[in-house]
CSV table of C-alpha atoms in Angstrom, one decimal:
chain,number,residue,atom,x,y,z
A,1,MET,CA,11.4,-39.0,-1.1
A,2,ALA,CA,8.0,-37.5,-2.2
A,3,HIS,CA,7.3,-36.6,1.3
A,4,GLN,CA,10.6,-34.7,1.6
A,5,ASP,CA,9.7,-32.9,-1.5
A,6,ASP,CA,6.4,-31.9,-0.1
A,7,SER,CA,7.9,-30.4,3.1
A,8,MET,CA,10.5,-28.6,1.1
A,9,THR,CA,7.8,-26.9,-1.0
A,10,GLU,CA,5.7,-26.2,1.8
A,11,PHE,CA,8.4,-24.3,3.4
A,12,GLU,CA,9.4,-22.5,0.1
A,13,THR,CA,5.8,-21.5,-0.2
A,14,THR,CA,5.7,-20.2,3.2
A,15,LEU,CA,8.9,-18.5,2.5
A,16,LYS,CA,7.6,-16.7,-0.6
A,17,SER,CA,4.4,-15.6,0.6
A,18,HIS,CA,5.9,-14.2,3.9
A,19,ALA,CA,8.7,-12.4,1.8
A,20,HIS,CA,6.1,-10.1,0.2
A,21,GLN,CA,4.3,-9.4,3.3
A,22,LEU,CA,7.6,-8.9,5.2
A,23,VAL,CA,8.6,-6.2,2.7
A,24,ASP,CA,5.1,-4.7,2.7
A,25,CYS,CA,5.4,-4.5,6.7
A,26,LEU,CA,8.7,-3.0,6.6
A,27,GLU,CA,7.6,-0.2,4.0
A,28,ARG,CA,4.9,0.6,6.2
A,29,GLY,CA,7.0,0.9,9.1
A,30,ARG,CA,5.3,-2.0,11.2
A,31,PHE,CA,8.4,-3.4,12.6
A,32,ASP,CA,6.6,-5.6,15.3
A,33,GLU,CA,4.8,-7.4,12.7
A,34,ALA,CA,8.0,-7.9,10.6
A,35,VAL,CA,9.9,-9.3,13.8
A,36,LEU,CA,6.9,-11.6,14.2
A,37,MET,CA,7.1,-12.7,10.6
A,38,ILE,CA,10.7,-13.4,10.6
A,39,HIS,CA,10.2,-15.5,13.9
A,40,GLN,CA,7.4,-17.4,12.1
A,41,LEU,CA,9.7,-18.0,9.0
A,42,ASN,CA,12.4,-19.2,11.4
A,43,GLN,CA,10.1,-21.7,13.1
A,44,ALA,CA,8.9,-23.1,9.6
A,45,ARG,CA,12.6,-23.7,8.7
A,46,ASP,CA,13.3,-25.2,11.9
A,47,ARG,CA,10.5,-27.5,11.9
A,48,GLY,CA,11.6,-28.7,8.4
A,49,LEU,CA,15.0,-29.1,9.3
A,50,TYR,CA,14.1,-31.1,12.4
A,51,GLN,CA,11.9,-33.4,10.3
A,52,GLU,CA,14.7,-33.9,7.8
A,53,VAL,CA,17.2,-34.7,10.7
A,54,GLY,CA,14.7,-36.9,12.1
A,55,LYS,CA,14.2,-38.7,8.8
A,56,LEU,CA,17.9,-38.9,8.4
A,57,THR,CA,18.4,-40.5,11.7
A,58,ARG,CA,15.5,-43.1,10.9
A,59,GLU,CA,17.2,-43.7,7.5
A,60,LEU,CA,20.9,-44.1,9.1
A,61,HIS,CA,19.3,-46.5,11.5
A,62,SER,CA,17.5,-48.6,9.1
A,63,ALA,CA,20.6,-48.6,6.7
A,64,ILE,CA,22.6,-49.9,9.7
A,65,VAL,CA,20.2,-52.5,10.4
A,66,LYS,CA,20.3,-53.5,7.0
A,67,LEU,CA,24.0,-53.5,6.9
A,68,GLU,CA,23.9,-55.9,9.9
A,69,ILE,CA,26.6,-54.1,11.4
A,70,ASP,CA,25.9,-54.6,15.3
A,71,THR,CA,28.0,-52.8,17.6
A,72,CYS,CA,27.3,-55.1,20.5
A,73,GLU,CA,28.2,-58.2,18.5
A,74,ALA,CA,31.5,-56.7,17.3
A,75,ARG,CA,32.9,-58.0,13.9
A,76,GLU,CA,31.7,-61.8,13.9
A,77,THR,CA,28.2,-61.1,12.2
A,78,SER,CA,29.1,-58.5,9.9
A,79,GLN,CA,28.4,-59.1,6.3
A,80,ILE,CA,31.6,-57.4,5.4
A,81,THR,CA,33.5,-59.7,7.4
A,82,ASP,CA,31.4,-62.6,6.2
A,83,ALA,CA,32.2,-61.3,2.5
A,84,THR,CA,36.0,-61.0,3.3
A,85,ASP,CA,36.0,-64.6,4.4
A,86,ARG,CA,34.1,-65.6,1.3
A,87,LEU,CA,36.6,-63.9,-0.9
A,88,SER,CA,39.5,-65.7,0.7
A,89,TYR,CA,37.7,-69.0,0.3
A,90,VAL,CA,37.7,-68.1,-3.4
A,91,VAL,CA,41.4,-67.3,-3.2
A,92,ASP,CA,42.0,-70.7,-1.4
A,93,MET,CA,39.9,-72.6,-3.9
A,94,THR,CA,41.4,-71.2,-7.1
A,95,GLU,CA,45.0,-71.7,-5.6
A,96,LYS,CA,44.1,-75.3,-4.7
A,97,ALA,CA,42.6,-76.0,-8.0
A,98,ALA,CA,45.6,-74.6,-9.8
A,99,ASN,CA,48.1,-76.5,-7.8
A,100,ARG,CA,46.1,-79.8,-8.2
A,101,THR,CA,46.1,-79.2,-12.1
A,102,MET,CA,49.8,-78.4,-12.1
A,103,ASP,CA,50.5,-81.6,-10.0
A,104,LEU,CA,48.6,-83.7,-12.5
A,105,VAL,CA,50.1,-82.2,-15.4
A,106,GLU,CA,53.6,-82.7,-14.0
A,107,GLU,CA,52.7,-86.6,-13.4
A,108,CYS,CA,51.7,-86.8,-17.0
A,109,VAL,CA,54.8,-85.3,-18.5
A,110,PRO,CA,57.3,-88.1,-17.9
A,111,LEU,CA,54.6,-90.4,-19.1
A,112,VAL,CA,54.1,-88.9,-22.5
A,113,ASN,CA,57.8,-88.3,-22.9
A,114,TYR,CA,58.5,-92.0,-22.3
A,115,VAL,CA,56.0,-92.8,-24.9
A,116,SER,CA,57.2,-90.8,-27.5
A,117,TYR,CA,61.0,-91.3,-26.9
A,118,GLU,CA,60.8,-95.2,-26.8
A,119,ALA,CA,58.3,-95.2,-29.9
A,120,GLN,CA,60.6,-93.3,-31.8
A,121,SER,CA,63.6,-95.6,-30.9
A,122,LEU,CA,61.5,-98.7,-31.5
A,123,THR,CA,60.4,-97.5,-35.0
A,124,ALA,CA,64.0,-97.1,-36.0
A,125,ASP,CA,64.5,-100.8,-35.1
A,126,TRP,CA,61.2,-101.9,-36.2
A,127,GLN,CA,61.9,-100.6,-39.7
A,128,ARG,CA,65.2,-102.3,-39.8
A,129,PHE,CA,63.3,-105.6,-38.9
A,130,MET,CA,60.9,-105.0,-41.7
A,131,ARG,CA,63.5,-104.3,-44.2
A,132,ARG,CA,64.9,-107.8,-43.0
A,133,ASP,CA,67.9,-105.8,-42.1
A,134,MET,CA,68.2,-107.4,-38.5
A,135,LYS,CA,70.2,-110.2,-37.2
A,136,ALA,CA,68.3,-113.0,-35.1
A,137,GLU,CA,70.2,-111.9,-32.1
A,138,GLU,CA,69.1,-108.3,-32.4
A,139,PHE,CA,65.5,-109.4,-33.1
A,140,ARG,CA,65.5,-111.3,-29.7
A,141,GLU,CA,66.6,-108.2,-28.0
A,142,LEU,CA,63.8,-106.2,-29.6
A,143,VAL,CA,60.9,-108.4,-28.7
A,144,PRO,CA,61.2,-107.9,-24.9
A,145,ARG,CA,61.5,-104.1,-25.6
A,146,ILE,CA,58.3,-104.2,-27.5
A,147,ASP,CA,56.5,-106.1,-25.0
A,148,GLN,CA,57.5,-103.8,-22.3
A,149,PHE,CA,56.6,-100.9,-24.4
A,150,LEU,CA,53.1,-102.4,-25.1
A,151,LYS,CA,52.6,-103.0,-21.5
A,152,ARG,CA,53.8,-99.6,-20.2
A,153,SER,CA,51.7,-97.8,-23.2
A,154,MET,CA,48.7,-99.6,-21.7
A,155,ASN,CA,49.4,-98.6,-18.0
A,156,ASP,CA,50.5,-95.1,-18.9
A,157,GLY,CA,47.5,-94.5,-21.1
A,158,SER,CA,45.1,-95.5,-18.4
A,159,GLN,CA,47.0,-93.3,-15.9
A,160,LEU,CA,46.9,-90.4,-18.5
A,161,SER,CA,43.2,-90.6,-18.9
A,162,GLN,CA,42.7,-90.7,-15.2
A,163,ASN,CA,44.7,-87.6,-14.7
A,164,LEU,CA,42.9,-85.8,-17.5
A,165,ARG,CA,39.6,-86.7,-15.7
A,166,GLU,CA,41.1,-85.3,-12.3
A,167,ILE,CA,42.2,-82.1,-14.3
A,168,MET,CA,38.6,-81.8,-15.3
A,169,LEU,CA,37.3,-82.2,-12.0
A,170,ALA,CA,39.8,-79.7,-10.4
A,171,GLN,CA,38.0,-77.0,-12.4
A,172,ASP,CA,34.7,-77.4,-10.4
A,173,PHE,CA,35.9,-74.5,-8.3
A,174,GLN,CA,34.4,-72.3,-11.1
A,175,ASP,CA,31.1,-73.2,-10.0
A,176,LEU,CA,31.5,-72.5,-6.1
A,177,THR,CA,33.6,-69.6,-6.6
A,178,GLY,CA,31.2,-68.0,-9.2
A,179,GLN,CA,28.3,-68.3,-6.6
A,180,VAL,CA,30.5,-66.8,-3.7
A,181,ILE,CA,31.6,-63.8,-6.0
A,182,LYS,CA,28.0,-63.2,-7.2
A,183,ARG,CA,26.9,-63.1,-3.5
A,184,VAL,CA,29.5,-60.6,-2.5
A,185,THR,CA,28.7,-58.5,-5.8
A,186,ARG,CA,25.0,-58.4,-4.6
A,187,LEU,CA,26.1,-57.3,-1.1
A,188,ILE,CA,28.2,-54.5,-2.6
A,189,THR,CA,25.5,-53.4,-4.7
A,190,GLU,CA,23.0,-53.2,-1.9
A,191,LEU,CA,25.8,-51.3,0.3
A,192,GLU,CA,26.0,-48.7,-2.6
A,193,SER,CA,22.3,-48.2,-2.8
A,194,ASN,CA,21.9,-47.9,0.8
A,195,LEU,CA,24.8,-45.4,1.0
A,196,LEU,CA,23.3,-43.4,-1.9
A,197,ASN,CA,20.1,-43.2,0.0
A,198,LEU,CA,21.9,-41.8,3.0
A,199,VAL,CA,23.7,-39.2,0.8
A,200,LEU,CA,20.3,-38.1,-0.6
A,201,MET,CA,18.9,-37.5,2.9
A,202,ALA,CA,21.7,-35.9,3.9
A,203,GLY,CA,21.4,-33.6,0.9
A,204,GLN,CA,18.0,-32.5,1.9
A,205,VAL,CA,19.2,-31.7,5.5
A,206,ASP,CA,21.6,-29.4,3.9
A,207,ARG,CA,19.1,-27.6,1.9
A,208,PHE,CA,16.9,-26.9,5.0
A,209,ALA,CA,19.9,-25.9,7.0
A,210,GLY,CA,21.4,-23.7,4.1
A,211,ILE,CA,24.7,-25.4,4.2
A,212,GLN,CA,26.5,-24.7,1.0
A,213,HIS,CA,29.3,-27.0,-0.1
A,214,ASP,CA,32.0,-26.0,-2.4
A,215,HIS,CA,31.4,-28.6,-5.0
A,216,ALA,CA,34.0,-27.1,-7.2
A,217,GLN,CA,36.7,-27.5,-4.6
A,218,LEU,CA,35.5,-31.0,-3.7
A,219,ARG,CA,35.7,-32.1,-7.4
A,220,ALA,CA,39.2,-30.4,-7.7
A,221,ASP,CA,40.4,-32.2,-4.6
A,222,GLN,CA,39.1,-35.5,-5.9
A,223,LEU,CA,40.8,-35.1,-9.5
A,224,LYS,CA,44.0,-34.2,-7.6
A,225,GLN,CA,43.9,-37.4,-5.6
A,226,LYS,CA,43.2,-39.2,-8.8
A,227,GLU,CA,46.2,-37.6,-10.5
A,228,GLU,CA,48.4,-38.4,-7.3
A,229,LYS,CA,47.7,-42.1,-7.7
A,230,GLU,CA,50.9,-43.0,-9.4
A,231,PRO,CA,51.0,-45.5,-12.1
A,232,SER,CA,54.0,-47.1,-10.2
A,233,LYS,CA,51.4,-48.4,-7.6
A,234,GLY,CA,50.1,-51.2,-9.8
A,235,GLU,CA,46.5,-51.6,-10.4
A,236,GLY,CA,46.1,-55.3,-11.3
A,237,PRO,CA,44.0,-56.6,-14.3
A,238,GLN,CA,42.2,-54.0,-16.3
A,239,MET,CA,38.6,-54.6,-17.1
A,240,HIS,CA,37.1,-53.6,-20.4
A,241,ALA,CA,40.5,-53.1,-21.9
A,242,ASP,CA,39.2,-53.0,-25.3
A,243,MET,CA,37.0,-50.1,-24.6
A,244,ARG,CA,39.8,-48.0,-23.1
A,245,GLU,CA,42.2,-45.7,-24.7
A,246,ASP,CA,44.9,-45.8,-22.0
A,247,VAL,CA,45.1,-49.5,-21.4
A,248,VAL,CA,46.7,-52.1,-24.0
A,249,SER,CA,44.4,-54.7,-25.2
A,250,GLY,CA,46.9,-57.6,-25.3
A,251,GLN,CA,50.6,-58.6,-26.1
A,252,ASP,CA,50.4,-57.2,-29.6
A,253,ASP,CA,49.4,-53.8,-28.4
A,254,VAL,CA,52.4,-54.0,-25.8
A,255,ASP,CA,54.7,-55.0,-28.5
A,256,ASP,CA,53.7,-52.1,-30.9
A,257,LEU,CA,54.0,-49.6,-28.0
A,258,LEU,CA,57.4,-50.8,-27.1
A,259,SER,CA,58.8,-51.0,-30.7
A,260,SER,CA,57.5,-47.4,-31.0
A,261,LEU,CA,59.7,-46.4,-28.1
A,262,GLY,CA,62.6,-48.1,-29.9
A,263,PHE,CA,62.6,-51.6,-28.5
B,1,MET,CA,71.8,-69.9,-17.0
B,2,LYS,CA,70.4,-69.0,-13.5
B,3,ILE,CA,67.1,-67.4,-13.6
B,4,LEU,CA,65.1,-65.7,-10.5
B,5,ILE,CA,61.4,-65.7,-10.8
B,6,VAL,CA,59.7,-63.0,-8.7
B,7,ASP,CA,55.7,-63.1,-8.2
B,8,ASP,CA,53.7,-62.9,-5.2
B,9,PHE,CA,51.6,-65.8,-6.3
B,10,SER,CA,53.0,-69.2,-5.9
B,11,THR,CA,50.9,-70.7,-8.7
B,12,MET,CA,52.3,-68.0,-11.1
B,13,ARG,CA,55.7,-68.8,-10.2
B,14,ARG,CA,55.2,-72.4,-10.7
B,15,ILE,CA,53.7,-71.8,-14.3
B,16,ILE,CA,56.6,-69.5,-15.1
B,17,LYS,CA,58.9,-72.1,-13.7
B,18,ASN,CA,57.5,-74.9,-15.7
B,19,LEU,CA,57.4,-73.1,-18.9
B,20,LEU,CA,61.1,-72.1,-18.4
B,21,ARG,CA,61.9,-75.8,-17.8
B,22,ASP,CA,60.3,-76.7,-21.2
B,23,LEU,CA,62.5,-74.0,-22.8
B,24,GLY,CA,65.5,-75.7,-21.3
B,25,PHE,CA,66.2,-73.4,-18.4
B,26,THR,CA,66.2,-75.8,-15.4
B,27,ASN,CA,68.2,-73.6,-13.0
B,28,THR,CA,65.5,-71.3,-11.4
B,29,ALA,CA,65.0,-69.8,-7.9
B,30,GLU,CA,61.9,-68.0,-6.7
B,31,ALA,CA,61.1,-64.9,-4.6
B,32,ASP,CA,57.6,-63.5,-3.6
B,33,ASP,CA,58.5,-59.9,-3.8
B,34,GLY,CA,61.3,-57.5,-4.5
B,35,THR,CA,62.2,-57.3,-0.8
B,36,THR,CA,63.0,-61.0,-0.7
B,37,ALA,CA,64.3,-60.9,-4.4
B,38,LEU,CA,66.9,-58.1,-3.9
B,39,PRO,CA,69.3,-60.0,-1.4
B,40,MET,CA,69.0,-63.0,-3.6
B,41,LEU,CA,70.1,-61.1,-6.7
B,42,LYS,CA,72.9,-59.6,-4.8
B,43,SER,CA,74.3,-62.8,-3.6
B,44,GLY,CA,73.1,-65.3,-6.1
B,45,SER,CA,75.0,-64.6,-9.5
B,46,PHE,CA,71.7,-64.6,-11.4
B,47,ASP,CA,71.7,-64.2,-15.3
B,48,PHE,CA,68.1,-63.1,-15.8
B,49,LEU,CA,65.2,-61.9,-13.8
B,50,VAL,CA,61.5,-62.5,-14.4
B,51,THR,CA,59.3,-60.3,-12.3
B,52,ASP,CA,55.8,-59.5,-11.7
B,53,TRP,CA,54.8,-55.5,-11.1
B,54,ASN,CA,52.2,-55.7,-8.3
B,55,MET,CA,53.4,-57.2,-5.3
B,56,PRO,CA,53.2,-56.5,-1.5
B,57,GLY,CA,56.4,-55.2,0.0
B,58,MET,CA,58.7,-54.1,-2.9
B,59,SER,CA,56.8,-53.9,-6.3
B,60,GLY,CA,58.4,-55.2,-9.5
B,61,ILE,CA,59.0,-51.7,-10.9
B,62,ASP,CA,60.9,-50.5,-7.7
B,63,LEU,CA,62.9,-53.7,-7.9
B,64,LEU,CA,63.9,-52.9,-11.6
B,65,ARG,CA,64.9,-49.4,-10.6
B,66,ILE,CA,67.2,-50.8,-7.8
B,67,VAL,CA,68.7,-53.3,-10.1
B,68,ARG,CA,69.4,-50.8,-12.8
B,69,ALA,CA,71.0,-48.4,-10.0
B,70,ASP,CA,73.1,-51.1,-8.7
B,71,GLU,CA,76.7,-51.2,-10.2
B,72,ARG,CA,77.1,-55.0,-10.3
B,73,LEU,CA,73.3,-55.7,-11.3
B,74,LYS,CA,72.7,-52.9,-13.8
B,75,HIS,CA,73.2,-55.1,-16.9
B,76,LEU,CA,70.9,-58.0,-15.8
B,77,PRO,CA,68.3,-58.6,-18.2
B,78,VAL,CA,64.9,-58.2,-16.8
B,79,LEU,CA,61.6,-59.4,-18.3
B,80,MET,CA,58.3,-58.1,-16.6
B,81,VAL,CA,55.5,-60.5,-16.6
B,82,THR,CA,52.5,-58.7,-15.3
B,83,ALA,CA,48.7,-57.8,-15.3
B,84,GLU,CA,49.4,-54.2,-15.5
B,85,ALA,CA,48.3,-52.9,-18.8
B,86,LYS,CA,48.2,-49.4,-18.9
B,87,ARG,CA,50.0,-47.5,-21.6
B,88,ASP,CA,51.7,-45.3,-19.0
B,89,GLN,CA,52.8,-48.2,-16.9
B,90,ILE,CA,54.4,-49.8,-20.1
B,91,ILE,CA,56.2,-46.6,-20.8
B,92,GLU,CA,57.4,-46.4,-17.2
B,93,ALA,CA,58.9,-49.8,-17.4
B,94,ALA,CA,60.7,-49.1,-20.6
B,95,GLN,CA,62.0,-45.9,-19.1
B,96,ALA,CA,63.0,-47.9,-16.1
B,97,GLY,CA,65.1,-50.1,-18.4
B,98,VAL,CA,63.0,-53.2,-18.7
B,99,ASN,CA,64.2,-55.6,-21.5
B,100,GLY,CA,60.9,-57.1,-22.2
B,101,TYR,CA,57.2,-56.7,-21.1
B,102,VAL,CA,54.6,-59.6,-21.2
B,103,VAL,CA,51.0,-59.0,-20.2
B,104,LYS,CA,49.1,-61.6,-18.3
B,105,PRO,CA,47.4,-63.8,-19.3
B,106,PHE,CA,50.0,-64.9,-21.8
B,107,THR,CA,50.8,-68.0,-23.6
B,108,ALA,CA,53.9,-70.3,-23.6
B,109,GLN,CA,54.8,-69.0,-27.2
B,110,VAL,CA,54.7,-65.4,-26.1
B,111,LEU,CA,56.9,-66.0,-23.1
B,112,LYS,CA,59.4,-68.0,-25.4
B,113,GLU,CA,59.5,-65.2,-28.1
B,114,LYS,CA,60.2,-62.6,-25.5
B,115,ILE,CA,63.0,-64.6,-23.7
B,116,GLU,CA,64.7,-65.5,-26.9
B,117,LYS,CA,64.4,-61.8,-28.2
B,118,ILE,CA,66.1,-60.6,-25.0
B,119,PHE,CA,69.1,-63.3,-25.3
B,120,GLU,CA,69.5,-62.5,-28.9
B,121,ARG,CA,69.9,-58.8,-28.0
B,122,VAL,CA,72.0,-59.3,-25.0
B,123,ASN,CA,74.4,-61.9,-26.8
B,124,GLY,CA,74.4,-59.8,-30.0
């Protein structure tokens, strides 16, 4: 970057010093010298411009090399394709984990329901027995039920603890997907800084070539595009919701908003 | 009570289905976006619609608008369960005629409250 500034200042110094001489020549009517000076100025500007274009080309090339986008080897090796694959892997992993967890929970539900239902019904009978409010015949029926309940509780208990352990293990995706997401984030940051460099280089070329962009117009266009992005589109989960005015920070906020609308 | 659950993620449909079952609603059907949901609604005599907002194909808000514009479906109670959390969006959904709005992530308790509130109002 320092070098670019050097060449720019060099050009500007030449421009400044020649400007006075040019006016001087013109005032004194020495047009041949003036034309020569304009020619020299042009040459200095062209030299700078060619240098900048050359630098831009080199930078572009090295950025492409860094991005590892190789036209010959098509898409297979590009990091973007790789990142896409990685993110699909995250989607697969999280979906698998969610389904595995829900399978196990669904398995647990009837076991827990049985224990609580049967315990309730046994308690009623057991209390009658304790109050000595039970015939011998009824007691003989109660005994195998208690026996079965204890056996099932034992089996179901170990099944439950095994399922809980597996639910815990199903969360191991967090570690793997976390690593993948971090890698992809790093790639995007690198991409951004490389692109930013390119933009800076291109800006330097613009200065030499004297290209003026209508920044106000560009910004207005961007703003318009932003406004045209309808809310109907859907944006997905909002980040930093608590720091933003236009986003609710939870269900309570939603309820407040809706009740203010007469809901 | 027949309920249609519309969400593009099968895991979310499953979670909502499970929660509804716990609340005693066992008769549920699923669709993965508005485009598949609409013919089901038109032919399936549903009593309640739970829909996500952001889905490929037809979004939940478009589905809601079509439901409200349909002579036979316009009174169907609609609960939106979505990650969309911008105030403008919630206002937009309210204006389109939504009966309840739950933002993800949500709890079983919140879902229960909103469903009960909707039925209270519909029946009352």
